[in-house]
PDB file of C-alpha atoms in Angstrom:
ATOM      1  CA  MET A  27     107.273 119.709 126.442  1.00 48.00           C
ATOM      2  CA  ARG A  28     104.851 117.112 125.084  1.00 67.00           C
ATOM      3  CA  SER A  29     103.675 119.409 122.325  1.00 80.00           C
ATOM      4  CA  LEU A  30     107.271 120.265 121.341  1.00 81.00           C
ATOM      5  CA  GLY A  31     108.068 116.551 121.067  1.00 83.00           C
ATOM      6  CA  LEU A  32     104.989 115.972 118.936  1.00 87.00           C
ATOM      7  CA  ILE A  33     105.906 118.920 116.708  1.00 91.00           C
ATOM      8  CA  LEU A  34     109.395 117.451 116.193  1.00 91.00           C
ATOM      9  CA  PHE A  35     107.929 114.070 115.246  1.00 90.00           C
ATOM     10  CA  LEU A  36     105.465 115.703 112.844  1.00 93.00           C
ATOM     11  CA  LEU A  37     108.099 117.971 111.318  1.00 94.00           C
ATOM     12  CA  SER A  38     110.509 115.056 110.799  1.00 92.00           C
ATOM     13  CA  LEU A  39     107.824 113.001 109.091  1.00 92.00           C
ATOM     14  CA  PHE A  40     106.742 115.896 106.891  1.00 95.00           C
ATOM     15  CA  ILE A  41     110.270 116.810 105.796  1.00 94.00           C
ATOM     16  CA  SER A  42     111.268 113.211 105.092  1.00 93.00           C
ATOM     17  CA  ALA A  43     108.195 112.704 102.892  1.00 93.00           C
ATOM     18  CA  VAL A  44     108.863 115.933 100.978  1.00 94.00           C
ATOM     19  CA  LEU A  45     112.500 114.960 100.437  1.00 91.00           C
ATOM     20  CA  MET A  46     111.534 111.512  99.218  1.00 91.00           C
ATOM     21  CA  PHE A  47     109.193 112.930  96.587  1.00 91.00           C
ATOM     22  CA  TRP A  48     111.787 115.474  95.489  1.00 90.00           C
ATOM     23  CA  LEU A  49     114.577 112.919  95.251  1.00 89.00           C
ATOM     24  CA  GLU A  50     112.664 110.470  93.056  1.00 88.00           C
ATOM     25  CA  PRO A  51     112.088 112.689  89.997  1.00 87.00           C
ATOM     26  CA  MET A  52     115.294 114.668  90.507  1.00 88.00           C
ATOM     27  CA  PHE A  53     117.607 111.685  90.195  1.00 87.00           C
ATOM     28  CA  ALA A  54     115.621 110.174  87.341  1.00 85.00           C
ATOM     29  CA  LYS A  55     116.021 113.496  85.554  1.00 84.00           C
ATOM     30  CA  MET A  56     119.796 113.293  86.103  1.00 86.00           C
ATOM     31  CA  ILE A  57     119.897 109.926  84.349  1.00 87.00           C
ATOM     32  CA  LEU A  58     117.815 110.961  81.340  1.00 83.00           C
ATOM     33  CA  PRO A  59     120.558 112.853  79.426  1.00 81.00           C
ATOM     34  CA  ILE A  60     122.740 109.755  79.591  1.00 82.00           C
ATOM     35  CA  LEU A  61     120.095 107.279  78.429  1.00 81.00           C
ATOM     36  CA  GLY A  62     117.429 109.398  76.815  1.00 75.00           C
ATOM     37  CA  GLY A  63     113.817 109.644  77.864  1.00 70.00           C
ATOM     38  CA  THR A  64     112.924 106.014  77.431  1.00 74.00           C
ATOM     39  CA  SER A  65     110.159 104.472  79.471  1.00 79.00           C
ATOM     40  CA  SER A  66     112.571 101.826  80.733  1.00 81.00           C
ATOM     41  CA  VAL A  67     114.506 104.505  82.655  1.00 83.00           C
ATOM     42  CA  TRP A  68     111.388 105.707  84.424  1.00 85.00           C
ATOM     43  CA  THR A  69     110.139 102.173  85.022  1.00 88.00           C
ATOM     44  CA  THR A  70     113.464 101.071  86.478  1.00 89.00           C
ATOM     45  CA  CYS A  71     113.565 104.139  88.735  1.00 90.00           C
ATOM     46  CA  ILE A  72     110.039 103.525  90.004  1.00 91.00           C
ATOM     47  CA  ALA A  73     110.792  99.829  90.603  1.00 93.00           C
ATOM     48  CA  PHE A  74     113.946 100.754  92.518  1.00 94.00           C
ATOM     49  CA  TYR A  75     112.164 103.353  94.648  1.00 94.00           C
ATOM     50  CA  GLN A  76     109.351 100.926  95.469  1.00 94.00           C
ATOM     51  CA  LEU A  77     111.840  98.232  96.512  1.00 95.00           C
ATOM     52  CA  ALA A  78     113.822 100.721  98.603  1.00 95.00           C
ATOM     53  CA  LEU A  79     110.598 101.930 100.242  1.00 93.00           C
ATOM     54  CA  LEU A  80     109.628  98.361 101.063  1.00 95.00           C
ATOM     55  CA  GLY A  81     113.144  97.766 102.391  1.00 95.00           C
ATOM     56  CA  GLY A  82     112.892 100.838 104.609  1.00 93.00           C
ATOM     57  CA  TYR A  83     109.599  99.620 106.034  1.00 92.00           C
ATOM     58  CA  VAL A  84     110.984  96.118 106.638  1.00 94.00           C
ATOM     59  CA  TYR A  85     114.058  97.603 108.308  1.00 93.00           C
ATOM     60  CA  GLY A  86     111.867  99.803 110.508  1.00 89.00           C
ATOM     61  CA  HIS A  87     109.860  96.795 111.631  1.00 88.00           C
ATOM     62  CA  VAL A  88     112.666  94.243 112.027  1.00 92.00           C
ATOM     63  CA  ALA A  89     115.347  96.473 113.558  1.00 90.00           C
ATOM     64  CA  ILE A  90     113.101  97.574 116.412  1.00 85.00           C
ATOM     65  CA  LYS A  91     112.015  93.993 117.108  1.00 87.00           C
ATOM     66  CA  TRP A  92     115.596  92.728 117.184  1.00 91.00           C
ATOM     67  CA  LEU A  93     117.356  95.689 118.774  1.00 90.00           C
ATOM     68  CA  GLY A  94     114.690  97.397 120.842  1.00 86.00           C
ATOM     69  CA  VAL A  95     113.970 101.090 120.628  1.00 85.00           C
ATOM     70  CA  LYS A  96     117.070 102.382 122.412  1.00 88.00           C
ATOM     71  CA  ARG A  97     119.673 100.375 120.462  1.00 90.00           C
ATOM     72  CA  GLN A  98     117.736 100.806 117.240  1.00 89.00           C
ATOM     73  CA  SER A  99     117.713 104.573 117.688  1.00 88.00           C
ATOM     74  CA  ILE A 100     121.506 104.562 118.024  1.00 91.00           C
ATOM     75  CA  PHE A 101     121.814 102.272 114.992  1.00 92.00           C
ATOM     76  CA  HIS A 102     119.448 104.496 113.038  1.00 91.00           C
ATOM     77  CA  LEU A 103     121.457 107.616 113.846  1.00 91.00           C
ATOM     78  CA  VAL A 104     124.600 105.874 112.597  1.00 92.00           C
ATOM     79  CA  LEU A 105     122.714 104.868 109.447  1.00 92.00           C
ATOM     80  CA  LEU A 106     121.479 108.434 109.005  1.00 90.00           C
ATOM     81  CA  TRP A 107     124.984 109.873 109.332  1.00 92.00           C
ATOM     82  CA  SER A 108     126.303 107.193 106.953  1.00 91.00           C
ATOM     83  CA  ALA A 109     123.813 108.337 104.336  1.00 90.00           C
ATOM     84  CA  LEU A 110     125.389 111.784 104.449  1.00 88.00           C
ATOM     85  CA  ILE A 111     128.605 110.314 103.013  1.00 87.00           C
ATOM     86  CA  VAL A 112     127.087 110.054  99.532  1.00 83.00           C
ATOM     87  CA  LEU A 113     125.848 113.643  99.528  1.00 83.00           C
ATOM     88  CA  PRO A 114     125.646 115.639  97.375  1.00 82.00           C
ATOM     89  CA  ILE A 115     123.841 113.210  95.140  1.00 83.00           C
ATOM     90  CA  GLY A 116     125.068 113.158  91.570  1.00 81.00           C
ATOM     91  CA  ILE A 117     126.395 111.088  88.710  1.00 82.00           C
ATOM     92  CA  ALA A 118     130.142 110.804  88.216  1.00 75.00           C
ATOM     93  CA  GLU A 119     131.507 112.616  85.169  1.00 75.00           C
ATOM     94  CA  GLY A 120     132.114 110.387  82.188  1.00 71.00           C
ATOM     95  CA  LEU A 121     129.944 107.544  83.475  1.00 75.00           C
ATOM     96  CA  THR A 122     128.442 105.740  80.502  1.00 77.00           C
ATOM     97  CA  PRO A 123     125.953 102.905  80.362  1.00 79.00           C
ATOM     98  CA  PRO A 124     126.743  99.663  78.589  1.00 75.00           C
ATOM     99  CA  VAL A 125     126.112  99.988  74.874  1.00 74.00           C
ATOM    100  CA  SER A 126     125.650  96.326  74.038  1.00 71.00           C
ATOM    101  CA  SER A 127     122.969  95.386  76.562  1.00 73.00           C
ATOM    102  CA  ASN A 128     119.785  96.583  78.200  1.00 78.00           C
ATOM    103  CA  PRO A 129     120.717  99.465  80.546  1.00 82.00           C
ATOM    104  CA  MET A 130     118.090  98.464  83.137  1.00 86.00           C
ATOM    105  CA  PHE A 131     120.593  96.726  85.430  1.00 87.00           C
ATOM    106  CA  TRP A 132     123.064  99.581  85.010  1.00 88.00           C
ATOM    107  CA  VAL A 133     120.367 102.095  86.034  1.00 89.00           C
ATOM    108  CA  PHE A 134     119.392  99.945  89.001  1.00 91.00           C
ATOM    109  CA  LEU A 135     123.022  99.658  90.128  1.00 90.00           C
ATOM    110  CA  LEU A 136     123.516 103.392  89.628  1.00 90.00           C
ATOM    111  CA  LEU A 137     120.466 104.124  91.781  1.00 92.00           C
ATOM    112  CA  LEU A 138     121.654 101.682  94.422  1.00 92.00           C
ATOM    113  CA  THR A 139     125.135 103.205  94.676  1.00 89.00           C
ATOM    114  CA  THR A 140     124.128 106.867  94.533  1.00 89.00           C
ATOM    115  CA  VAL A 141     120.708 107.400  96.109  1.00 92.00           C
ATOM    116  CA  GLY A 142     120.155 103.976  97.627  1.00 92.00           C
ATOM    117  CA  LEU A 143     121.233 104.640 101.198  1.00 93.00           C
ATOM    118  CA  PRO A 144     119.733 108.139 101.559  1.00 93.00           C
ATOM    119  CA  PHE A 145     116.437 107.011 100.037  1.00 93.00           C
ATOM    120  CA  PHE A 146     116.387 103.892 102.214  1.00 94.00           C
ATOM    121  CA  VAL A 147     116.924 105.956 105.380  1.00 93.00           C
ATOM    122  CA  ILE A 148     114.301 108.525 104.380  1.00 92.00           C
ATOM    123  CA  SER A 149     111.813 105.783 103.525  1.00 92.00           C
ATOM    124  CA  SER A 150     112.248 104.185 106.935  1.00 92.00           C
ATOM    125  CA  THR A 151     111.357 107.414 108.737  1.00 90.00           C
ATOM    126  CA  ALA A 152     107.601 106.828 109.020  1.00 89.00           C
ATOM    127  CA  PRO A 153     107.648 103.361 110.621  1.00 89.00           C
ATOM    128  CA  VAL A 154     110.655 104.153 112.792  1.00 91.00           C
ATOM    129  CA  LEU A 155     109.276 107.423 114.135  1.00 90.00           C
ATOM    130  CA  GLN A 156     105.859 105.882 114.720  1.00 89.00           C
ATOM    131  CA  LYS A 157     107.429 103.166 116.852  1.00 88.00           C
ATOM    132  CA  TRP A 158     109.560 105.667 118.729  1.00 89.00           C
ATOM    133  CA  PHE A 159     106.516 107.857 119.313  1.00 90.00           C
ATOM    134  CA  SER A 160     104.544 104.878 120.607  1.00 88.00           C
ATOM    135  CA  THR A 161     107.084 104.480 123.428  1.00 88.00           C
ATOM    136  CA  THR A 162     106.699 108.063 124.654  1.00 88.00           C
ATOM    137  CA  VAL A 163     104.381 109.300 127.408  1.00 88.00           C
ATOM    138  CA  HIS A 164     102.361 111.388 124.985  1.00 88.00           C
ATOM    139  CA  PRO A 165      98.582 110.824 125.354  1.00 87.00           C
ATOM    140  CA  SER A 166      98.346 109.746 121.697  1.00 86.00           C
ATOM    141  CA  ALA A 167     101.277 107.324 121.946  1.00 85.00           C
ATOM    142  CA  LYS A 168      99.017 104.268 122.139  1.00 88.00           C
ATOM    143  CA  ASP A 169      97.800 104.911 118.574  1.00 86.00           C
ATOM    144  CA  PRO A 170     100.664 106.576 116.647  1.00 84.00           C
ATOM    145  CA  TYR A 171      99.184 105.951 113.211  1.00 83.00           C
ATOM    146  CA  PHE A 172      97.729 109.468 113.034  1.00 86.00           C
ATOM    147  CA  LEU A 173     101.288 110.470 112.195  1.00 89.00           C
ATOM    148  CA  TYR A 174     100.768 108.993 108.721  1.00 88.00           C
ATOM    149  CA  SER A 175      98.522 111.921 107.855  1.00 91.00           C
ATOM    150  CA  THR A 176     101.499 114.258 108.238  1.00 92.00           C
ATOM    151  CA  SER A 177     103.643 111.933 106.143  1.00 92.00           C
ATOM    152  CA  ASN A 178     100.932 111.786 103.481  1.00 92.00           C
ATOM    153  CA  LEU A 179     100.640 115.581 103.508  1.00 95.00           C
ATOM    154  CA  GLY A 180     104.412 115.845 103.046  1.00 94.00           C
ATOM    155  CA  SER A 181     104.229 113.398 100.151  1.00 93.00           C
ATOM    156  CA  MET A 182     101.541 115.449  98.451  1.00 95.00           C
ATOM    157  CA  VAL A 183     103.367 118.734  99.047  1.00 95.00           C
ATOM    158  CA  GLY A 184     106.617 117.240  97.704  1.00 93.00           C
ATOM    159  CA  LEU A 185     104.903 115.732  94.695  1.00 92.00           C
ATOM    160  CA  LEU A 186     103.052 118.930  93.810  1.00 94.00           C
ATOM    161  CA  ALA A 187     105.913 121.294  94.653  1.00 93.00           C
ATOM    162  CA  TYR A 188     108.497 119.551  92.484  1.00 91.00           C
ATOM    163  CA  PRO A 189     107.191 120.621  89.064  1.00 90.00           C
ATOM    164  CA  PHE A 190     106.129 124.088  90.241  1.00 92.00           C
ATOM    165  CA  LEU A 191     108.874 125.117  92.692  1.00 90.00           C
ATOM    166  CA  VAL A 192     111.875 122.819  92.501  1.00 88.00           C
ATOM    167  CA  GLU A 193     112.259 122.126  88.797  1.00 86.00           C
ATOM    168  CA  PRO A 194     111.732 125.693  87.502  1.00 88.00           C
ATOM    169  CA  TYR A 195     113.931 127.403  90.102  1.00 88.00           C
ATOM    170  CA  LEU A 196     116.688 124.916  90.952  1.00 81.00           C
ATOM    171  CA  THR A 197     119.106 123.333  88.534  1.00 77.00           C
ATOM    172  CA  LEU A 198     120.116 119.714  88.967  1.00 72.00           C
ATOM    173  CA  LYS A 199     123.564 120.793  90.171  1.00 73.00           C
ATOM    174  CA  THR A 200     121.978 123.047  92.806  1.00 71.00           C
TER     175      THR A 200
END
């Protein structure tokens, strides 16, 4: 049973990291036809993703301290199910950026309202699961940071797989 639990933790971390590194370029690519391939689009996307990642880590740390593991796990499941409301991720038809001003704030708001919650939840997976794992009876529970290697592997797989597997074989609508 211990090894099955560890496998579930590792699999969850791996999948969340892959999804995070597929979501980042995919949504930025959705925005590009609206705004063109300007560097400000990519820069705004990267800034948003970094802030959301930081927010997910802060949430993972603070929520467990304030709520404890049991209540935080219930809260996190509610948050996870709430993120499903905005799926599938996409841009509303006919949505146009402001013509008279810098579109940076529009892009940031678009990211916040479309991918913000799912990305936030995915980004909180590593710290949350590490804390949950540390409360188990698994022999490695005292030092759960080895789980980061699985998360890092998932990040690398997601990052490398996107241009070679996702982009050539899946359309943005898919």
